[in-house]
Amino acid sequence: MVLKQARLGCLCVLVALALPLTANAGFRCQDGNLILEGDSAAALVSKCGKPLYQSNIVNREGYVIGQRFTYQDRIDNSWIYVVDTVDDKITKIEARRR
């Protein structure tokens, strides 16, 4: 019985720790379209329109390796979403407070 409770407790802790990791896996555009990591950059612009900002991602050697798009929250504009793309695929979506 104690072992089952310990396992359940560990499982609950693991789930709670994993929730923040999945929170930034996607976002919704102004019109409600869902954008996820793995989507194409073309789909991002098609679904969400023109970003607030767009810039190049440059590696240490100075080569452009991708694009960074910034969109604002669709509800109250208190959040921005920074979307990184490499090889035309979304590799990272990060939510930031304004």
Short mmCIF file of C-alpha atoms in Angstrom, two decimals:
data_model
loop_
_atom_site.label_atom_id
_atom_site.label_comp_id
_atom_site.label_asym_id
_atom_site.label_seq_id
_atom_site.Cartn_x
_atom_site.Cartn_y
_atom_site.Cartn_z
CA MET A 1 0.00 0.00 0.00
CA VAL A 2 2.77 2.44 0.91
CA LEU A 3 4.62 1.54 -2.30
CA LYS A 4 1.53 2.32 -4.40
CA GLN A 5 1.14 5.70 -2.69
CA ALA A 6 4.81 6.49 -3.28
CA ARG A 7 4.49 5.59 -6.97
CA LEU A 8 1.36 7.71 -7.30
CA GLY A 9 3.11 10.62 -5.60
CA CYS A 10 6.11 10.33 -7.95
CA LEU A 11 3.80 10.18 -10.96
CA CYS A 12 1.97 13.33 -9.84
CA VAL A 13 5.25 15.19 -9.39
CA LEU A 14 6.47 14.13 -12.84
CA VAL A 15 3.23 15.25 -14.49
CA ALA A 16 3.36 18.59 -12.67
CA LEU A 17 6.96 19.15 -13.80
CA ALA A 18 6.13 18.28 -17.41
CA LEU A 19 3.22 20.73 -17.70
CA PRO A 20 5.37 23.86 -18.13
CA LEU A 21 7.35 22.08 -20.85
CA THR A 22 4.25 21.56 -22.96
CA ALA A 23 2.83 25.02 -22.29
CA ASN A 24 5.12 26.64 -24.87
CA ALA A 25 4.73 23.93 -27.51
CA GLY A 26 2.23 26.03 -29.45
CA PHE A 27 0.11 29.14 -29.59
CA ARG A 28 -3.00 30.48 -31.28
CA CYS A 29 -2.95 33.27 -33.86
CA GLN A 30 -5.25 36.30 -33.65
CA ASP A 31 -7.97 34.38 -35.53
CA GLY A 32 -7.56 31.24 -33.41
CA ASN A 33 -5.46 29.08 -35.74
CA LEU A 34 -3.18 26.73 -33.79
CA ILE A 35 0.55 26.82 -34.50
CA LEU A 36 2.79 23.98 -33.28
CA GLU A 37 6.48 23.13 -33.31
CA GLY A 38 7.18 21.22 -36.51
CA ASP A 39 4.80 23.33 -38.63
CA SER A 40 6.34 25.08 -41.63
CA ALA A 41 7.28 28.76 -41.62
CA ALA A 42 4.98 29.20 -44.62
CA ALA A 43 2.05 27.77 -42.62
CA LEU A 44 2.90 30.15 -39.76
CA VAL A 45 2.72 33.23 -41.98
CA SER A 46 -0.31 31.88 -43.84
CA LYS A 47 -2.25 31.23 -40.62
CA CYS A 48 -1.06 34.18 -38.51
CA GLY A 49 -0.25 36.82 -41.09
CA LYS A 50 2.59 39.29 -40.94
CA PRO A 51 4.54 39.18 -37.64
CA LEU A 52 5.21 42.19 -35.43
CA TYR A 53 8.93 41.61 -35.99
CA GLN A 54 10.97 39.31 -38.18
CA SER A 55 14.72 38.81 -37.94
CA ASN A 56 17.46 36.37 -38.89
CA ILE A 57 18.91 33.82 -36.50
CA VAL A 58 22.69 33.96 -36.93
CA ASN A 59 25.20 31.41 -35.63
CA ARG A 60 28.60 32.24 -34.11
CA GLU A 61 30.28 32.18 -37.51
CA GLY A 62 27.87 34.83 -38.80
CA TYR A 63 25.80 32.56 -41.04
CA VAL A 64 22.03 32.88 -41.17
CA ILE A 65 20.59 29.58 -39.93
CA GLY A 66 16.94 30.51 -39.57
CA GLN A 67 14.28 33.12 -39.01
CA ARG A 68 12.68 34.51 -35.85
CA PHE A 69 9.06 35.71 -35.95
CA THR A 70 7.35 37.64 -33.14
CA TYR A 71 3.57 37.70 -32.72
CA GLN A 72 1.36 39.19 -30.00
CA ASP A 73 -1.22 37.43 -27.89
CA ARG A 74 -4.67 37.19 -29.44
CA ILE A 75 -6.62 38.03 -26.29
CA ASP A 76 -5.15 40.98 -24.42
CA ASN A 77 -1.73 41.57 -26.01
CA SER A 78 -0.01 41.00 -22.66
CA TRP A 79 2.08 38.17 -24.13
CA ILE A 80 4.27 37.90 -27.18
CA TYR A 81 5.25 34.67 -28.89
CA VAL A 82 8.72 34.31 -30.33
CA VAL A 83 8.81 31.61 -33.00
CA ASP A 84 12.14 30.28 -34.31
CA THR A 85 12.34 28.46 -37.64
CA VAL A 86 15.22 26.50 -39.12
CA ASP A 87 15.04 24.87 -42.56
CA ASP A 88 11.47 26.21 -42.91
CA LYS A 89 10.28 24.30 -39.80
CA ILE A 90 9.24 25.75 -36.46
CA THR A 91 11.82 24.57 -33.94
CA LYS A 92 10.91 26.64 -30.89
CA ILE A 93 7.95 28.65 -29.60
CA GLU A 94 8.54 30.80 -26.55
CA ALA A 95 5.90 32.83 -24.69
CA ARG A 96 7.10 36.05 -23.04
CA ARG A 97 5.31 38.63 -20.88
CA ARG A 98 5.25 42.10 -22.38
#
